[in-house]
CSV table of C-alpha atoms and ligand atoms in Angstrom, one decimal:
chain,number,residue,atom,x,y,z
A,570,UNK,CA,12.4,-6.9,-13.3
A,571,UNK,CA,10.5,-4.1,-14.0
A,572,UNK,CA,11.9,-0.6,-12.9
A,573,UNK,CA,9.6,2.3,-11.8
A,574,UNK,CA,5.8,1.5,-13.1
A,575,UNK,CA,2.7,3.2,-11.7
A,576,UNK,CA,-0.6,2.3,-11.6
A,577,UNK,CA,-3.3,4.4,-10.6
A,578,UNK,CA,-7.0,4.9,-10.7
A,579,UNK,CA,-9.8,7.2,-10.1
A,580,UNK,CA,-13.5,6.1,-10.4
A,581,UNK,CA,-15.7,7.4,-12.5
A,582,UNK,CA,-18.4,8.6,-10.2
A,583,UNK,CA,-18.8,12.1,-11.9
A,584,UNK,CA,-17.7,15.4,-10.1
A,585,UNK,CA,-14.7,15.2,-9.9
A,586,UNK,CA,-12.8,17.7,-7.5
A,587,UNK,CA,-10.0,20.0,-6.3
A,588,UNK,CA,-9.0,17.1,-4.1
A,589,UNK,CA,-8.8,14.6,-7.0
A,590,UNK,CA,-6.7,17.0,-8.8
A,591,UNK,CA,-4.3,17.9,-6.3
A,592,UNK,CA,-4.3,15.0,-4.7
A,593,UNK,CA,-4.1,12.1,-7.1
A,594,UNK,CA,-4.6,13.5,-11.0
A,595,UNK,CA,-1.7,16.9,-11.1
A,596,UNK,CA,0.6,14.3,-9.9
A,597,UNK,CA,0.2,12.2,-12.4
A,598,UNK,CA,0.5,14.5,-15.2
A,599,UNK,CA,4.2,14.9,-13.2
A,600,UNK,CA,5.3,11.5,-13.2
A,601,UNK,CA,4.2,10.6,-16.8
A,602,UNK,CA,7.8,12.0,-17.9
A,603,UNK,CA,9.7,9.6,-15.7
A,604,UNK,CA,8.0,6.5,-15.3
A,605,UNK,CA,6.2,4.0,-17.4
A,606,UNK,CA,2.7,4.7,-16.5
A,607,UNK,CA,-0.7,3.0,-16.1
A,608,UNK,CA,-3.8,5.4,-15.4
A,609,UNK,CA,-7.0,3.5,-15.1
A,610,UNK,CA,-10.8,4.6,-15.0
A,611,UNK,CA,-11.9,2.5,-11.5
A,612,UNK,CA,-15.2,1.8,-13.0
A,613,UNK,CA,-15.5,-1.8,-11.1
A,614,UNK,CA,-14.6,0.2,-7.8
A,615,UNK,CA,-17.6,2.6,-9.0
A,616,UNK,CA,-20.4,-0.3,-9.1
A,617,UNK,CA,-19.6,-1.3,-5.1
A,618,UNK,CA,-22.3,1.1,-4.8
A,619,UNK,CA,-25.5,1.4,-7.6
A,620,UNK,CA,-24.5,3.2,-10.4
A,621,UNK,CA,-27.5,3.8,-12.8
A,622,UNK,CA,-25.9,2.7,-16.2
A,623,UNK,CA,-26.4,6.0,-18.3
A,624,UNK,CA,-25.1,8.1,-15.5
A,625,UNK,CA,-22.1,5.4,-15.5
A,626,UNK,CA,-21.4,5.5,-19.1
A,627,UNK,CA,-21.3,9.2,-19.4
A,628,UNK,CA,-19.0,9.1,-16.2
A,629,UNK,CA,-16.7,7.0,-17.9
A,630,UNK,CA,-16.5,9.2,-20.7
A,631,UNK,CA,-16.4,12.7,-18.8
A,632,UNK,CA,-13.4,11.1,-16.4
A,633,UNK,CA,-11.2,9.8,-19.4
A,634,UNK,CA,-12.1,13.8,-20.9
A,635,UNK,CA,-10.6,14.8,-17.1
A,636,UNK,CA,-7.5,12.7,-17.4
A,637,UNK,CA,-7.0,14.1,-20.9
A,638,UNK,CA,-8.0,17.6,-20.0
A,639,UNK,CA,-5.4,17.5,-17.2
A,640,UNK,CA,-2.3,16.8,-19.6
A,641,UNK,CA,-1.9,13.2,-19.4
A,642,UNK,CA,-0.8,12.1,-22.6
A,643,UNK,CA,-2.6,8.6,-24.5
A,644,UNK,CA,0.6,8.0,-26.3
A,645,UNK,CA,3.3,8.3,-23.6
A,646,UNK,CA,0.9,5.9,-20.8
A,647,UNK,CA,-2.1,3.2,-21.2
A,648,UNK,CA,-5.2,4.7,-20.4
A,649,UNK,CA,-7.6,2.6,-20.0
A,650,UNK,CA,-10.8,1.2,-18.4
A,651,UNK,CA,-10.8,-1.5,-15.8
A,652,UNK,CA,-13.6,-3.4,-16.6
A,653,UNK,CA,-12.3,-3.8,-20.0
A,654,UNK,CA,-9.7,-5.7,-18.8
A,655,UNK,CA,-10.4,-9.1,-17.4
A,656,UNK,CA,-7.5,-10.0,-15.4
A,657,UNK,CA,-8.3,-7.3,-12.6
A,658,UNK,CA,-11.4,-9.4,-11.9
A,659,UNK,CA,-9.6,-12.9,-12.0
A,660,UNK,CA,-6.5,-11.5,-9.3
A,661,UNK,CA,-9.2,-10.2,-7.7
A,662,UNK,CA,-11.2,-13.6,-7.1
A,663,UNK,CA,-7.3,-15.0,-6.0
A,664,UNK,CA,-6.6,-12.6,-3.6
A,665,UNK,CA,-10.2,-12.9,-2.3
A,666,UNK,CA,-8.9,-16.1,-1.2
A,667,UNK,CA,-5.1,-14.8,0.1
A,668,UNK,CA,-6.1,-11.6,1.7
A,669,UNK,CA,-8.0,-12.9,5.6
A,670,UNK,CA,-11.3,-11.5,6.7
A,671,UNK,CA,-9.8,-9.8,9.5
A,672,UNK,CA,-7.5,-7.6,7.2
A,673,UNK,CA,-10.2,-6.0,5.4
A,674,UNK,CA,-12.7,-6.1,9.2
A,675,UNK,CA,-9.6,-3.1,9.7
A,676,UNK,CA,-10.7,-1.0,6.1
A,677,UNK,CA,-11.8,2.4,7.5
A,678,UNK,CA,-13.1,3.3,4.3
A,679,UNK,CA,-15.6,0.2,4.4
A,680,UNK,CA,-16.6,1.5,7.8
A,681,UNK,CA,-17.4,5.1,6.8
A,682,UNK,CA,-18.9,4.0,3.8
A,683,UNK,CA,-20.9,1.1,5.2
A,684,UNK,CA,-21.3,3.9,7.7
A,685,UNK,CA,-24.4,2.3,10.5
A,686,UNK,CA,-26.0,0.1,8.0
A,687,UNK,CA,-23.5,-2.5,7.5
A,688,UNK,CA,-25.5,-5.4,6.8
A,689,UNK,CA,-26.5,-3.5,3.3
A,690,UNK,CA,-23.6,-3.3,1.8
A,691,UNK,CA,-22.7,-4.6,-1.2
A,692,UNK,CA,-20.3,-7.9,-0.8
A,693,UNK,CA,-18.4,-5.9,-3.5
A,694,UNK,CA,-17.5,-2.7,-0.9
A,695,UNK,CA,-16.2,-5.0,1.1
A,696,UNK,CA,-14.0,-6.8,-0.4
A,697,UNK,CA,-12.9,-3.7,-2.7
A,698,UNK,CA,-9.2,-3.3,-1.3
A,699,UNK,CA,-8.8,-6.9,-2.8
A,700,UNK,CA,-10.0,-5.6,-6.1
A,701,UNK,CA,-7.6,-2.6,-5.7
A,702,UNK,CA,-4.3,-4.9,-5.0
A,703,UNK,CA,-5.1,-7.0,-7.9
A,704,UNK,CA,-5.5,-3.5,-10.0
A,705,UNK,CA,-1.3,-2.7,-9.1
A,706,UNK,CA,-0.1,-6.1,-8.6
A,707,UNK,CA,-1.3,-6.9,-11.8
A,708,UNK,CA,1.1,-4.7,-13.7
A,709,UNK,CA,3.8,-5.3,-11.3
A,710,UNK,CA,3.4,-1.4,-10.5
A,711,UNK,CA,6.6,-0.5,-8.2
A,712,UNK,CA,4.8,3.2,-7.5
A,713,UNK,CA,1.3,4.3,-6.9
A,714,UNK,CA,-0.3,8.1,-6.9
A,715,UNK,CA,-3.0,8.8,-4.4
A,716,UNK,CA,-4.5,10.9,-1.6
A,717,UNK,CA,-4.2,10.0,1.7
A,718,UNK,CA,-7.6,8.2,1.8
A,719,UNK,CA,-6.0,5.3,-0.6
A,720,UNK,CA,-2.8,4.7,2.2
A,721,UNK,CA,-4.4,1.8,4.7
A,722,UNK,CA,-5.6,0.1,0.8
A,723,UNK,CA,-2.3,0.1,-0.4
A,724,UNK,CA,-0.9,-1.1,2.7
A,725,UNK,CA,-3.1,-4.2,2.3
A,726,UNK,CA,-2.1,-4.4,-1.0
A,727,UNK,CA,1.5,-5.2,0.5
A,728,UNK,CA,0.6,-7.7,3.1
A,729,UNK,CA,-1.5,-9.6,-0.2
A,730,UNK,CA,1.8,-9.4,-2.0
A,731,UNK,CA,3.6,-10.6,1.0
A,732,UNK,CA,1.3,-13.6,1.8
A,733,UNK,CA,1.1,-14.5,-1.9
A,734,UNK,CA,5.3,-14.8,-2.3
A,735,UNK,CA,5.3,-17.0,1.2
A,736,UNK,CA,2.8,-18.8,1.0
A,737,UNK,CA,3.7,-20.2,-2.5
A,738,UNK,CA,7.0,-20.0,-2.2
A,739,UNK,CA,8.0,-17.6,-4.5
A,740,UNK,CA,9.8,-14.7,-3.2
A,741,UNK,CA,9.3,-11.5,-5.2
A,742,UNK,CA,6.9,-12.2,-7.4
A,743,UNK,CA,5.2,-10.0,-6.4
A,744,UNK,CA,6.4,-6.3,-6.2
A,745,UNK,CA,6.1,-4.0,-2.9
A,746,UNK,CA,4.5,-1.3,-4.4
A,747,UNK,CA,5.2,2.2,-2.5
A,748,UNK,CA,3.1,4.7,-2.2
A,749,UNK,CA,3.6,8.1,-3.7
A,750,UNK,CA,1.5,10.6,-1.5
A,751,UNK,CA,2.8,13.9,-1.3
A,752,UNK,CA,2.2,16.0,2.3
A,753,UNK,CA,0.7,18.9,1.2
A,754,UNK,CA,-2.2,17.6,-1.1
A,755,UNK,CA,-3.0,14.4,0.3
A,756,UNK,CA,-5.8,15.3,2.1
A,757,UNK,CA,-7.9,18.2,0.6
A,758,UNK,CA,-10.7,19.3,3.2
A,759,UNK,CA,-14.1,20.1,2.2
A,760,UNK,CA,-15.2,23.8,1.9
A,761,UNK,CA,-17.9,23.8,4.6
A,762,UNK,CA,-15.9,21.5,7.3
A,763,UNK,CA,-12.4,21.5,7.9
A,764,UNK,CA,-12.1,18.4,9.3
A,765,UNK,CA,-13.8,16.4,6.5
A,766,UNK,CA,-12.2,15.4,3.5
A,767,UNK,CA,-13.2,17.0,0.0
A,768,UNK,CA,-15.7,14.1,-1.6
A,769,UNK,CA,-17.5,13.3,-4.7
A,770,UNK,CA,-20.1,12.0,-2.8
A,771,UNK,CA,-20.6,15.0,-0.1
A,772,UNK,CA,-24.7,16.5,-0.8
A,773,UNK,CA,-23.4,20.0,-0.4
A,774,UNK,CA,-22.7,21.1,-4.0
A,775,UNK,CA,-20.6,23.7,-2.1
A,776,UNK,CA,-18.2,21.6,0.1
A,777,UNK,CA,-15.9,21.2,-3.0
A,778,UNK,CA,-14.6,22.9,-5.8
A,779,UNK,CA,-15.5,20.4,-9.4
A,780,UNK,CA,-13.2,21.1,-11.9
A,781,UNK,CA,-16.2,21.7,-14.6
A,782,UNK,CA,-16.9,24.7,-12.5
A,783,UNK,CA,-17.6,28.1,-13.8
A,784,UNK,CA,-15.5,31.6,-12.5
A,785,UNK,CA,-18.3,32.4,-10.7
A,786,UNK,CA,-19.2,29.0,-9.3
A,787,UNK,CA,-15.5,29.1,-8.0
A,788,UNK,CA,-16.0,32.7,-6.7
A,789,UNK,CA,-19.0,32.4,-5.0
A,790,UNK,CA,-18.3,28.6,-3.7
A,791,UNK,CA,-15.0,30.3,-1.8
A,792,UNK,CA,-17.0,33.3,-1.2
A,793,UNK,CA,-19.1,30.8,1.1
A,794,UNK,CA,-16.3,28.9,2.7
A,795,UNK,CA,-16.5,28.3,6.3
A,796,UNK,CA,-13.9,30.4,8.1
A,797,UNK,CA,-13.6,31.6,11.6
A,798,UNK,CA,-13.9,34.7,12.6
A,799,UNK,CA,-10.0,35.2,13.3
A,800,UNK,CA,-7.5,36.7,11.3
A,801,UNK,CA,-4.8,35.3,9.4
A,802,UNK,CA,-1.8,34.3,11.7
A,803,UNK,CA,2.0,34.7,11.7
A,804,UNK,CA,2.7,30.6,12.6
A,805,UNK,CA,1.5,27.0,11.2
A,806,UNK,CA,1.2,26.2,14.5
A,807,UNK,CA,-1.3,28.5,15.3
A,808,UNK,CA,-3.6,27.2,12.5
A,809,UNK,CA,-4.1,23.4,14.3
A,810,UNK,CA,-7.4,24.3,15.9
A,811,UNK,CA,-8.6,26.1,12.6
A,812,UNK,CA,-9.2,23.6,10.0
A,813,UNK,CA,-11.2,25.6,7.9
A,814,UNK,CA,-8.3,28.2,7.6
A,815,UNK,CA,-5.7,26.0,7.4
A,816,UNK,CA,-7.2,23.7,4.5
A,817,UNK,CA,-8.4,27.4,2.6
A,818,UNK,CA,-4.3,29.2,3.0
A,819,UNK,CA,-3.0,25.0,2.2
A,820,UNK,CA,-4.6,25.3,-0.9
A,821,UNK,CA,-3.6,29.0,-1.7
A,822,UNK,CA,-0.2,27.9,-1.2
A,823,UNK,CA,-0.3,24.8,-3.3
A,824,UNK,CA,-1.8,26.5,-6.4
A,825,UNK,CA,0.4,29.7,-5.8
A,826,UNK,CA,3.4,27.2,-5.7
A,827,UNK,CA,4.2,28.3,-2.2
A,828,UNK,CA,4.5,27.2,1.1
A,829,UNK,CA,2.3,27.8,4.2
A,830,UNK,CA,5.0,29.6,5.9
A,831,UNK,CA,5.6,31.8,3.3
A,832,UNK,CA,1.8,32.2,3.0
A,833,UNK,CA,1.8,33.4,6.5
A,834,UNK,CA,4.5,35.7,6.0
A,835,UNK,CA,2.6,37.2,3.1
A,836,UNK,CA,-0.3,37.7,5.0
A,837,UNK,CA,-0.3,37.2,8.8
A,838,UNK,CA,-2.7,39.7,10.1
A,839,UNK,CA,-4.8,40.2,7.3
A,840,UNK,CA,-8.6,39.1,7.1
A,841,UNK,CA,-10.0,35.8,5.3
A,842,UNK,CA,-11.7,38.3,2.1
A,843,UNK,CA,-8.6,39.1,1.6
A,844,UNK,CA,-7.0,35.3,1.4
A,845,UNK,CA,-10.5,34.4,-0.6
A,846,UNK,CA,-9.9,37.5,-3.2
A,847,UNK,CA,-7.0,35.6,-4.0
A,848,UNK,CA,-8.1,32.2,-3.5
A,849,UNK,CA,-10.7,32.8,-6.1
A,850,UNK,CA,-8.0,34.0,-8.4
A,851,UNK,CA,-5.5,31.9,-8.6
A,852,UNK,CA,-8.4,28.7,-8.5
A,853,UNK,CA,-9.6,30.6,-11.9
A,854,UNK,CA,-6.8,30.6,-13.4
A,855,UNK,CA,-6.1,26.6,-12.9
A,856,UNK,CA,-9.6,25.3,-13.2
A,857,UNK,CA,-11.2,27.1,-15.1
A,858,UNK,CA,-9.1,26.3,-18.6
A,859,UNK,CA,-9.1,22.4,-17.7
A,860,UNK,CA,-13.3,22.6,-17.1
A,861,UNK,CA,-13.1,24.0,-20.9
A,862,UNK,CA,-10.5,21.5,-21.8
A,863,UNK,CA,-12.8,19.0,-20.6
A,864,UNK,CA,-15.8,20.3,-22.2
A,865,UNK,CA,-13.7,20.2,-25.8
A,866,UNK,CA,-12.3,16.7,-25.3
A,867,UNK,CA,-16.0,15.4,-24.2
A,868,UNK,CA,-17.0,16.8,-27.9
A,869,UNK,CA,-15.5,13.9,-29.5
A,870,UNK,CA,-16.5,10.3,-27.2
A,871,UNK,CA,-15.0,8.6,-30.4
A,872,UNK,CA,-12.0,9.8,-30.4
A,873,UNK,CA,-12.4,9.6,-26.7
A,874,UNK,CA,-13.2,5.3,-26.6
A,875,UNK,CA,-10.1,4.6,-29.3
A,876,UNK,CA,-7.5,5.9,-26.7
A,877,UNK,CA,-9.4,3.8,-24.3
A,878,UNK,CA,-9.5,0.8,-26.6
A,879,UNK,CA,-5.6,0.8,-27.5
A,880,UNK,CA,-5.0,1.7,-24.0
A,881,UNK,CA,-7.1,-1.6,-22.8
A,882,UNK,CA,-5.3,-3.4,-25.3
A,883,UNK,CA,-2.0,-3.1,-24.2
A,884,UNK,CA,-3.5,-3.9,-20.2
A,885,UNK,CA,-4.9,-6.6,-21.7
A,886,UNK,CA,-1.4,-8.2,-22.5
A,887,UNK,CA,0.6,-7.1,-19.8
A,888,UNK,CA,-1.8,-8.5,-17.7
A,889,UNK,CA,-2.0,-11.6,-19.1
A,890,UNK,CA,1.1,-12.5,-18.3
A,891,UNK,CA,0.8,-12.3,-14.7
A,892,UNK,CA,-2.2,-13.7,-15.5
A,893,UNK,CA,-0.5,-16.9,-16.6
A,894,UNK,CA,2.5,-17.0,-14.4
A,895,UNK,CA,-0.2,-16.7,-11.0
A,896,UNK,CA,-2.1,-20.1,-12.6
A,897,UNK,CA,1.1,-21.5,-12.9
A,898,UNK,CA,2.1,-20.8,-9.3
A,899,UNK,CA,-1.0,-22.1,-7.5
A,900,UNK,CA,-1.9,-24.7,-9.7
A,901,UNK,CA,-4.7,-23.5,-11.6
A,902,UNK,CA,-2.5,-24.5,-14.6
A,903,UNK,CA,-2.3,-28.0,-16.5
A,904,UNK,CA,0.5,-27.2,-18.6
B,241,LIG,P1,-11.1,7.9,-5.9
B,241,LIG,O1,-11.8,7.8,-7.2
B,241,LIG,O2,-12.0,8.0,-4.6
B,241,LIG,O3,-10.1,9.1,-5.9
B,241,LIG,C1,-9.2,9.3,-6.9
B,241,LIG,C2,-7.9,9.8,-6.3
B,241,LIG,O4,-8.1,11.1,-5.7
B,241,LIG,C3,-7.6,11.1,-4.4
B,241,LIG,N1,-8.5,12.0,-3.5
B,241,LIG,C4,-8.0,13.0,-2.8
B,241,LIG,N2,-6.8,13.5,-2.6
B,241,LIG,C5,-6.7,14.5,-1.7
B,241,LIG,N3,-7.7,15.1,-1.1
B,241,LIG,C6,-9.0,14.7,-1.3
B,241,LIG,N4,-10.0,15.3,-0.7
B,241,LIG,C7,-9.2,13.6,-2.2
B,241,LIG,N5,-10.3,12.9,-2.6
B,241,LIG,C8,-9.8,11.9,-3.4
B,241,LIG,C9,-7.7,9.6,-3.9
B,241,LIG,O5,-6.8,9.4,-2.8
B,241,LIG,C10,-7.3,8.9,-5.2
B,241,LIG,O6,-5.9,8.9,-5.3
B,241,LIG,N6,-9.8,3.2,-4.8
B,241,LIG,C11,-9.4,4.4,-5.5
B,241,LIG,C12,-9.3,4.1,-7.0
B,241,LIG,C13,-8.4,3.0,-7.4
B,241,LIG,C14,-7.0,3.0,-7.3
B,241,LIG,C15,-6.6,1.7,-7.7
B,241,LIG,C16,-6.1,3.9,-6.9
B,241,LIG,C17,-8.9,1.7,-7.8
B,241,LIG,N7,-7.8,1.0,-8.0
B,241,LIG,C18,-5.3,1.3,-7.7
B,241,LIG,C19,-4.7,3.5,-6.9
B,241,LIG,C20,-4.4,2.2,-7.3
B,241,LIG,C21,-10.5,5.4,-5.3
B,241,LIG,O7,-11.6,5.1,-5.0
B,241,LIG,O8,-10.1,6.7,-5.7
């Protein structure tokens, strides 16, 4: 039995944000020192929708540069890409054939994604949670990282494990992963609406925060953040109609290591410049030095694709014996 392995992923789609950092990547640099860990570069998840292949390749290597840039360490976990691994495609195809249709008709992210123009979707953004439980259950994983966004996938990702152990008989097999998704960073709003999350894929350049961002991109991107015309108040509670000001003094308080209480405390009463002075300055101070770290690592895509190569390798033979002992289980299996 395996005690305390993660898995998690991001997908190499390019800009990658303040909400992949808080929410999924920092996190990950703080579990590294307690559990065995498996960090993967989502780049089947990517190709649900059309990725042109230059973009993708340099995505691949600019995300790995992130993961690196961030602290995570090649010789401690297996970094590694998914596509390089065949056995997340083969537990895929299986679980296409566990998980029901009416599971995945639930997927919220299909539906926003999809968004009105269902009928064009890639089959592959569909059935992506499927892809996703075969990504953890793979490894056995007992723990996964993410944002909020991931929770409903991972929760399908259970009821596959579930269905899987009864309906072959074979009572934990498969492990339960739980989620790891920490309050406070879980759901990182975009700069120019509250009430959306922080995305890759938003147009407005100025709805997130990248971590290759400049001082001044950072300065004049929170300079430009949607507020209200209020001032800051003395309670939480007094911030639940005010997304915009609640996700600007969350974040403050994250990167200041605080709490939004104490926050408020702080600086109940005061105006937003104020709160975005110091925004600004404390965002500096942790983004800027990874968008350089990032920019050093990218300098060397050799070095870059041997930690992804030993990092695949080792996938490769965990997986494999999942791999094996799934074919034995249903039957796929001669021997
Ligand atoms: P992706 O690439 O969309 O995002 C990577 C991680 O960042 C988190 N995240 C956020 N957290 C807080 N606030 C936000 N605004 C925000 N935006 C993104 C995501 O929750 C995620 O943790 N399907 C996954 C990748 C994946 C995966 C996996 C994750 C593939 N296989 C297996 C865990 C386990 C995805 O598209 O993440």
């Amino acid at each position: 039995m395996i005690k305390n392995r993660i898995l998690s992923g991001v997908q190499p789609t390019g800009n990658l944000h303040l909400g992949n950092y808080l929410g999924a990547i920092k996190n990950f640099v703080k579990l590294q020192r307690d559990y065995e860990c498996y960090f993967m570069l989502a780049d089947l998840h990517s190709i649900t929708v059309f990725q042109d292949p230059k973009q993708l390749r340099e995505n691949i290597i600019e995300t790995a540069a992130v993961f690196l840039a961030c602290g995570l360490d090649p010789k401690k976990n297996v970094i590694f890409c998914q596509s390089s691994v065949t056995g997340h495609s083969e537990l895929a195809w299986i679980f296409n054939c566990v998980a029901r249709i009416g599971w995945l008709n639930r997927m919220t992210q299909f539906k926003e994604k999809a968004g009105s123009n269902k009928e064009k979707a890639s089959v592959g953004l569909y059935s992506y949670p499927t892809l996703m439980a075969a990504d953890i259950l793979l490894y056995k994983a007992t723990h996964v990282p993410v944002g909020e966004d991931q929770k409903q996938h991972l929760e399908l990702c259970r009821d596959i494990a579930m269905k899987f152990n009864n309906d072959f008989n074979c009572k934990d097999f498969f492990t339960l992963p739980e989620p790891i998704i920490t309050k406070e960073v879980a759901r990182i709003m975009s700069l120019k609406d509250g009430t959306k999350k922080m995305s890759k894929s938003d147009e407005a350049e100025a709805s997130r925060i990248n971590l290759t961002d400049s001082a001044d991109d950072i300065v004049q991107k929170i300079k430009k953040a949607k507020t209200d015309n209020d001032l800051i108040p003395d309670t939480e509670f007094k911030l639940v109609d005010r997304p915009e000001a609640r996700n600007l003094i969350n974040i403050f308080s994250i990167l200041n290591g605080s709490t939004i209480e104490k926050t408020l405390k702080e600086l109940s009463g005061k105006n937003f410049s104020e709160l975005k002075n110091k925004l600004s300055d404390v965002l500096i101070k942790e983004i800027v030095p990874i968008g350089k770290k990032i920019k050093e690592f990218k300098k060397d895509t050799e070095a870059i694709k041997r930690i992804l190569k030993i990092g695949s390798e080792k996938a490769n033979i965990e997986s494999q014996k999942t791999i094996k002992e799934v074919h034995k289980i249903i039957g796929l299996s001669l021997s």
